[in-house]
Coordinates of C-alpha atoms in Angstrom, one line a residue:
M1 CA 144.8 82.8 126.3
S2 CA 146.2 84.2 123.0
A3 CA 147.7 83.0 119.7
E4 CA 150.9 83.9 117.9
I5 CA 151.5 83.6 114.2
I6 CA 154.9 82.5 113.1
C7 CA 155.7 82.6 109.3
V8 CA 158.8 80.7 108.2
G9 CA 160.7 81.6 105.0
T10 CA 163.7 83.6 104.0
E11 CA 161.9 84.6 100.9
M12 CA 159.5 86.8 103.0
L13 CA 162.5 88.5 104.7
L14 CA 163.9 89.3 101.2
G15 CA 160.6 90.8 100.1
D16 CA 160.2 88.2 97.3
I17 CA 156.8 87.0 98.7
L18 CA 154.0 89.1 100.2
N19 CA 153.0 87.6 103.6
S20 CA 149.3 87.2 102.9
N21 CA 149.1 84.2 105.2
A22 CA 149.5 86.3 108.3
Q23 CA 146.7 88.6 107.2
Y24 CA 144.4 85.7 106.5
L25 CA 145.1 84.1 109.9
A26 CA 144.7 87.3 111.8
K27 CA 141.3 87.8 110.4
Q28 CA 140.4 84.2 111.1
L29 CA 141.5 84.5 114.7
A30 CA 139.4 87.6 115.1
Q31 CA 136.4 85.8 113.8
L32 CA 137.0 83.1 116.5
G33 CA 137.5 85.7 119.2
I34 CA 140.9 84.4 119.9
P35 CA 143.3 87.2 121.1
H36 CA 146.3 87.7 118.9
H37 CA 149.1 90.1 119.9
Y38 CA 152.2 89.1 117.9
Q39 CA 153.3 88.1 114.5
T40 CA 156.8 86.9 113.6
V41 CA 158.6 86.3 110.3
V42 CA 161.7 84.2 110.6
G43 CA 164.1 82.8 108.0
D44 CA 164.9 79.2 107.3
N45 CA 167.4 78.9 110.1
V46 CA 167.1 76.4 113.0
E47 CA 168.6 78.5 115.8
R48 CA 166.6 81.6 114.9
L49 CA 163.4 79.6 114.7
K50 CA 164.1 78.1 118.2
Q51 CA 164.7 81.7 119.5
V52 CA 161.3 82.7 118.1
M53 CA 159.7 79.7 119.7
D54 CA 161.3 80.4 123.0
I55 CA 159.8 83.9 123.0
A56 CA 156.4 82.8 121.6
T57 CA 155.8 80.0 124.2
S58 CA 156.4 82.6 127.0
R59 CA 153.6 84.8 125.8
A60 CA 151.1 82.8 123.8
Q61 CA 149.3 79.5 124.2
I62 CA 148.5 78.8 120.5
L63 CA 151.4 78.9 118.1
I64 CA 150.4 78.9 114.4
F65 CA 153.2 78.2 111.9
T66 CA 153.1 78.6 108.2
G67 CA 155.9 77.6 105.8
G68 CA 158.8 75.3 106.0
L69 CA 157.0 72.0 105.5
G70 CA 158.3 71.1 102.1
P71 CA 160.7 68.3 101.0
T72 CA 163.8 70.4 100.5
P73 CA 166.7 70.8 103.0
D74 CA 165.7 74.4 103.9
D75 CA 162.2 73.2 105.0
L76 CA 163.0 73.0 108.7
T77 CA 159.8 73.8 110.6
C78 CA 158.6 70.4 111.7
E79 CA 162.0 69.0 112.7
T80 CA 162.9 72.2 114.6
I81 CA 159.6 72.2 116.5
A82 CA 160.2 68.5 117.5
D83 CA 163.8 69.2 118.6
F84 CA 162.7 72.3 120.6
F85 CA 160.3 70.2 122.7
G86 CA 162.7 67.2 122.8
A87 CA 160.5 64.8 120.8
P88 CA 161.7 62.3 118.2
L89 CA 160.3 62.4 114.6
V90 CA 158.3 59.4 113.5
E91 CA 157.3 58.5 109.9
K92 CA 153.6 58.2 109.4
P93 CA 152.7 55.5 106.8
E94 CA 149.3 57.1 106.1
I95 CA 151.1 60.3 105.0
I96 CA 153.3 58.3 102.6
E97 CA 150.2 56.6 101.2
D98 CA 148.4 59.9 100.7
M99 CA 151.4 61.5 99.0
T100 CA 151.9 58.5 96.7
A101 CA 148.3 58.6 95.6
K102 CA 148.4 62.3 94.9
F103 CA 151.6 62.0 92.8
A104 CA 150.0 59.1 90.9
Q105 CA 146.9 61.2 90.2
R106 CA 149.2 63.8 88.6
G107 CA 151.0 61.2 86.5
R108 CA 154.2 61.6 88.5
V109 CA 156.3 59.4 90.7
M110 CA 157.1 60.5 94.2
S111 CA 160.8 61.2 94.8
A112 CA 162.7 60.0 97.8
N113 CA 163.0 63.4 99.4
N114 CA 159.2 63.8 99.7
R115 CA 159.3 61.1 102.5
K116 CA 160.6 63.9 104.7
Q117 CA 157.1 65.3 104.7
A118 CA 155.9 62.2 106.5
L119 CA 158.0 62.8 109.5
I120 CA 156.2 64.5 112.4
P121 CA 156.9 64.7 116.2
Q122 CA 155.9 61.7 118.2
G123 CA 152.6 62.3 119.8
A124 CA 151.4 64.9 117.3
D125 CA 148.3 64.4 115.2
I126 CA 148.2 64.9 111.5
L127 CA 146.6 68.0 110.1
P128 CA 145.4 66.8 106.7
N129 CA 146.2 68.6 103.5
P130 CA 143.5 67.8 101.0
T131 CA 145.1 69.4 98.0
G132 CA 148.9 69.4 98.6
T133 CA 151.5 66.9 99.7
A134 CA 152.7 68.6 102.9
P135 CA 150.5 67.9 105.9
G136 CA 150.5 69.9 109.0
I137 CA 150.4 68.9 112.6
I138 CA 148.2 69.6 115.6
W139 CA 150.2 69.0 118.8
Q140 CA 150.1 69.8 122.4
P141 CA 153.6 69.1 123.5
R142 CA 153.1 70.3 127.0
P143 CA 150.3 71.8 129.1
G144 CA 149.3 75.3 127.9
V145 CA 150.9 75.0 124.5
T146 CA 149.2 74.1 121.3
I147 CA 151.0 73.9 118.0
L148 CA 149.4 74.1 114.5
T149 CA 151.5 74.0 111.4
F150 CA 150.5 74.7 107.8
P151 CA 152.3 74.8 104.5
G152 CA 153.1 78.2 103.0
V153 CA 150.9 77.8 99.9
P154 CA 147.9 80.0 100.7
S155 CA 145.3 77.9 99.0
E156 CA 146.4 74.8 100.8
M157 CA 146.5 76.6 104.2
Y158 CA 143.1 78.1 103.8
R159 CA 141.4 74.8 103.3
M160 CA 143.3 73.1 106.1
W161 CA 142.4 75.9 108.4
E162 CA 138.7 75.9 107.6
E163 CA 138.2 72.1 107.5
T164 CA 140.4 70.9 110.4
A165 CA 141.9 73.7 112.5
V166 CA 138.7 75.7 113.2
P167 CA 136.7 72.6 114.3
F168 CA 139.7 71.6 116.5
L169 CA 140.0 75.0 118.2
K170 CA 136.3 75.1 118.8
S171 CA 136.4 71.6 120.3
Q172 CA 139.0 72.9 122.8
G173 CA 136.6 75.5 124.0
W174 CA 138.2 78.3 122.0
G175 CA 136.3 80.4 119.6
Q176 CA 133.2 80.6 121.7
E177 CA 133.1 84.4 121.1
I178 CA 133.8 86.2 117.9
I179 CA 135.3 89.6 117.1
Y180 CA 133.3 91.5 114.5
S181 CA 134.4 94.8 113.0
R182 CA 133.0 97.5 110.9
S183 CA 135.4 99.8 109.0
L184 CA 134.0 103.3 108.6
R185 CA 135.5 105.3 105.7
F186 CA 136.1 109.0 105.4
W187 CA 137.4 111.3 102.7
G188 CA 138.3 115.0 102.9
I189 CA 139.4 115.1 106.5
G190 CA 142.8 114.2 108.0
E191 CA 143.4 111.5 110.5
S192 CA 144.3 113.9 113.3
A193 CA 141.3 116.1 112.7
L194 CA 138.9 113.2 112.7
A195 CA 140.6 111.7 115.8
E196 CA 140.1 115.0 117.6
K197 CA 136.4 114.9 116.8
V198 CA 135.9 111.4 118.1
S199 CA 138.7 111.0 120.6
F200 CA 136.3 110.1 123.5
Y201 CA 135.4 106.8 121.7
F202 CA 139.0 105.6 121.8
D203 CA 138.7 104.8 125.5
L204 CA 135.9 102.3 124.9
T205 CA 136.6 98.6 125.7
N206 CA 133.8 96.8 124.0
P207 CA 133.3 98.0 121.3
T208 CA 136.7 99.5 120.6
V209 CA 137.4 102.3 118.1
A210 CA 140.8 102.7 116.4
P211 CA 141.8 105.0 113.5
Y212 CA 144.1 104.3 110.6
A213 CA 144.9 106.2 107.4
G214 CA 146.3 105.6 104.0
N215 CA 146.1 106.7 100.4
G216 CA 144.3 109.9 101.2
E217 CA 141.5 108.4 103.3
V218 CA 140.9 107.8 107.0
R219 CA 139.2 104.8 108.5
L220 CA 137.8 104.0 111.9
R221 CA 137.6 100.4 112.8
V222 CA 134.8 99.7 115.3
S223 CA 135.1 96.2 116.8
A224 CA 133.1 94.3 119.3
K225 CA 133.5 90.9 121.0
A226 CA 130.4 88.9 121.5
A227 CA 128.8 85.4 121.3
S228 CA 127.6 86.0 117.7
E229 CA 128.0 88.4 114.9
A230 CA 124.4 89.7 115.4
V231 CA 125.1 90.6 119.0
A232 CA 128.4 92.3 118.1
A233 CA 126.7 94.2 115.3
D234 CA 124.1 95.5 117.9
L235 CA 126.9 96.7 120.1
I236 CA 128.6 98.5 117.2
A237 CA 125.4 100.1 115.7
P238 CA 124.9 103.0 118.1
I239 CA 128.6 103.9 118.1
E240 CA 128.7 103.8 114.3
K241 CA 125.6 106.0 114.1
E242 CA 127.1 108.6 116.5
I243 CA 130.4 108.7 114.6
R244 CA 128.7 109.1 111.3
E245 CA 126.6 112.0 112.7
I246 CA 129.8 113.7 114.0
A247 CA 131.7 113.3 110.8
G248 CA 128.9 114.5 108.5
L249 CA 129.8 114.6 104.9
D250 CA 133.3 113.4 105.5
Y251 CA 131.9 109.9 106.1
Y252 CA 131.3 108.2 102.8
G253 CA 131.0 104.4 103.3
V254 CA 131.7 101.3 105.2
D255 CA 133.9 98.2 104.8
N256 CA 134.4 97.5 101.1
D257 CA 132.7 100.6 99.8
T258 CA 134.8 102.8 97.6
L259 CA 134.1 106.3 96.4
A260 CA 133.4 104.9 93.0
V261 CA 130.9 102.4 94.4
V262 CA 129.1 105.1 96.5
V263 CA 128.9 107.6 93.6
G264 CA 127.6 104.8 91.3
K265 CA 124.8 103.9 93.7
L266 CA 123.8 107.6 94.0
L267 CA 123.7 108.0 90.3
Q268 CA 121.8 104.8 89.8
A269 CA 119.3 105.7 92.4
S270 CA 118.5 109.0 90.7
G271 CA 118.7 107.6 87.2
E272 CA 121.5 110.0 86.2
T273 CA 124.6 109.5 84.1
L274 CA 128.2 110.6 84.2
S275 CA 131.1 111.3 81.8
V276 CA 134.6 112.4 82.6
A277 CA 137.4 114.4 81.0
E278 CA 140.8 113.6 82.4
S279 CA 144.2 115.2 82.0
C280 CA 146.6 114.4 84.9
T281 CA 144.8 111.2 86.0
G282 CA 145.3 109.7 82.5
G283 CA 142.3 107.4 82.6
G284 CA 142.5 106.5 86.3
L285 CA 139.1 108.0 87.1
G286 CA 137.4 106.1 84.3
Q287 CA 139.1 102.9 85.5
M288 CA 137.8 103.4 89.0
L289 CA 134.3 103.7 87.7
T290 CA 134.5 100.8 85.2
D291 CA 136.0 98.5 87.8
I292 CA 132.4 98.1 89.0
S293 CA 130.3 95.6 87.3
G294 CA 127.2 97.2 85.9
S295 CA 128.6 100.7 85.8
S296 CA 127.6 101.1 82.2
E297 CA 124.1 101.9 83.5
Y298 CA 125.4 105.3 84.7
F299 CA 128.9 105.9 83.4
W300 CA 128.9 106.6 79.6
G301 CA 132.6 107.2 79.0
G302 CA 135.3 109.8 79.0
V303 CA 138.0 111.7 77.2
I304 CA 141.7 111.6 78.1
S305 CA 142.6 115.1 77.1
Y306 CA 146.3 115.0 77.9
D307 CA 147.4 117.5 75.3
N308 CA 145.9 120.9 75.0
S309 CA 144.8 120.3 71.4
V310 CA 142.5 117.6 72.7
K311 CA 141.1 119.9 75.3
V312 CA 140.3 122.5 72.6
G313 CA 139.3 120.1 69.7
M314 CA 137.3 117.5 71.7
L315 CA 136.1 119.4 74.7
G316 CA 135.7 122.9 73.4
V317 CA 138.0 124.5 75.9
N318 CA 138.7 128.2 74.9
P319 CA 142.3 128.5 73.7
E320 CA 142.4 132.0 75.0
D321 CA 141.6 130.8 78.5
L322 CA 144.3 128.2 78.1
D323 CA 146.8 130.9 77.3
K324 CA 145.6 133.2 80.0
F325 CA 145.0 130.8 82.9
G326 CA 147.0 127.7 81.9
A327 CA 145.9 124.1 81.5
V328 CA 146.0 123.7 85.3
S329 CA 143.3 126.1 86.3
A330 CA 139.7 126.2 87.6
T331 CA 138.5 127.8 84.4
V332 CA 139.9 125.0 82.2
A333 CA 138.7 122.2 84.6
E334 CA 135.1 123.6 84.4
Q335 CA 135.2 123.9 80.6
M336 CA 136.5 120.3 80.4
A337 CA 133.6 119.1 82.6
L338 CA 131.0 121.0 80.6
G339 CA 132.6 119.9 77.3
V340 CA 132.5 116.2 78.1
K341 CA 129.0 116.4 79.5
T342 CA 127.8 118.1 76.3
R343 CA 129.7 115.8 73.9
L344 CA 128.5 112.6 75.6
S345 CA 125.0 113.9 76.6
T346 CA 125.2 112.9 80.3
T347 CA 123.6 114.4 83.4
W348 CA 127.0 115.2 85.0
G349 CA 130.5 115.9 83.8
L350 CA 133.7 115.8 85.7
G351 CA 137.0 117.5 84.5
V352 CA 140.4 116.8 86.2
T353 CA 143.5 118.8 85.4
G354 CA 146.7 119.1 87.5
I355 CA 150.4 118.6 88.0
A356 CA 151.2 115.1 89.0
G357 CA 155.0 115.6 89.0
P358 CA 157.7 115.0 89.7
T359 CA 158.4 117.7 87.1
G360 CA 156.3 120.5 85.7
G361 CA 155.7 122.4 88.9
S362 CA 156.5 126.1 89.6
D363 CA 156.3 128.5 92.5
T364 CA 152.8 129.5 91.6
K365 CA 151.6 126.1 90.5
P366 CA 153.5 123.5 92.5
V367 CA 153.4 119.7 92.0
G368 CA 150.3 118.4 93.6
L369 CA 148.1 121.3 92.5
V370 CA 144.9 119.8 91.0
Y371 CA 141.6 121.3 89.8
V372 CA 138.3 119.4 89.5
G373 CA 135.5 120.9 87.5
L374 CA 131.9 119.7 87.8
A375 CA 129.1 120.4 85.3
G376 CA 125.5 119.7 86.4
P377 CA 122.1 118.9 84.9
K378 CA 121.4 122.5 84.0
D379 CA 124.9 123.1 82.6
E380 CA 125.9 124.9 85.8
V381 CA 129.6 124.6 86.5
T382 CA 131.7 124.7 89.6
S383 CA 135.2 123.7 90.6
I384 CA 137.4 122.8 93.6
E385 CA 141.2 123.2 94.1
Y386 CA 143.3 120.5 95.8
R387 CA 146.9 120.8 96.9
F388 CA 148.1 117.2 97.5
G389 CA 151.7 118.2 98.3
S390 CA 154.8 118.5 96.1
T391 CA 156.7 115.7 98.0
R392 CA 154.1 113.1 97.1
T393 CA 154.7 110.5 94.3
R394 CA 153.2 110.8 90.9
A395 CA 151.2 107.7 91.4
Y396 CA 149.8 109.0 94.7
I397 CA 148.8 112.4 93.2
R398 CA 147.0 110.8 90.3
Y399 CA 145.2 108.4 92.6
V400 CA 144.0 110.9 95.1
S401 CA 143.0 113.3 92.2
A402 CA 140.6 110.7 90.9
C403 CA 139.3 110.1 94.4
G404 CA 139.0 113.8 95.0
A405 CA 136.9 114.2 91.8
L406 CA 134.6 111.4 92.9
D407 CA 134.2 112.9 96.4
F408 CA 133.4 116.3 94.9
L409 CA 130.6 114.8 92.9
R410 CA 129.5 112.6 95.9
R411 CA 129.0 115.6 98.1
K412 CA 127.0 117.4 95.4
L413 CA 124.7 114.4 94.9
V414 CA 124.2 114.0 98.6
T415 CA 123.5 117.7 99.5
R416 CA 121.5 118.9 96.5
V417 CA 117.9 119.8 97.1

């Protein structure tokens, strides 16, 4: 038994709307332990929707539709489903009554075309929409096939799913087990290198381990299927522990952790403070830190030293070193870090300078070259060089530069005696 998600709407094919409904439903199905192997996006076209249904009914038992339930001519989902299974559409007076009341509450009069939303296949049950005017249906048109339809408006779909669809699915004996996952997060190691270290875990069946990468980091999703989240968590725990031991310092957090969150917790635990001096990141590092509520307890501020005159005047960078080594250098990054630490009287200081591109690079200093300086409690300074690649976008280089700076500090905070 498995489910398939079918999202209806030409606007998604054109890229005008992000298909967040599929992501939500996929997570919900996982929580219910219902296998889900396919997702389809189809435009507002009767024949193509029927083709999708023909394929879906051959490989899934639960078909979940979103979109195409509105009052306009291009809203074709319900009538197409009815026609596919050879059932007539019938008007439900209770839907008319519900819509009329909702329009009245909003000080509006229901137009004639809204009556279309009251037409559902004969034999189908209404899936109530508490907030909007377009109801869905729950229908089992033939043995082994269950249809659930939802409007495309996410807020309406979420409530309909939680209040009606989930209890229905559980009443049918589905959702007796859940799939629970932990997403382990890594920085400073490539996907292939990490995969090589933990490859023997990829053959597990319960829990399962799968890698995925993006925006400079690697994640390992560890998932288990069990009768409860607690039991699944117990299955995952030893695998997670082993992977973390293998990865060492390259592991930095789990699930919704970010490098900024982890660094913040480490600073808060030690009662220490941080300031930053940014060049190529242009304030991105400070934004990551201040995105966290309560970060003022450990993050005191920063200087965006984009021009060399600011590096010299505000941070005390030696102009002779700027001439000799250039703004993008380990020496300047270290002086930036020490300068902002001294100026703001913090425990730690970070300095970031680099070439974000797409212009400004050279043979000796290509686009993607970044230096991060770190000044510590006793004014000791160190630095690290990153080469993020000359073919990367400016936005990517700026983002991973800020993350790299946080990771550099994280490793220092974790490993110091």
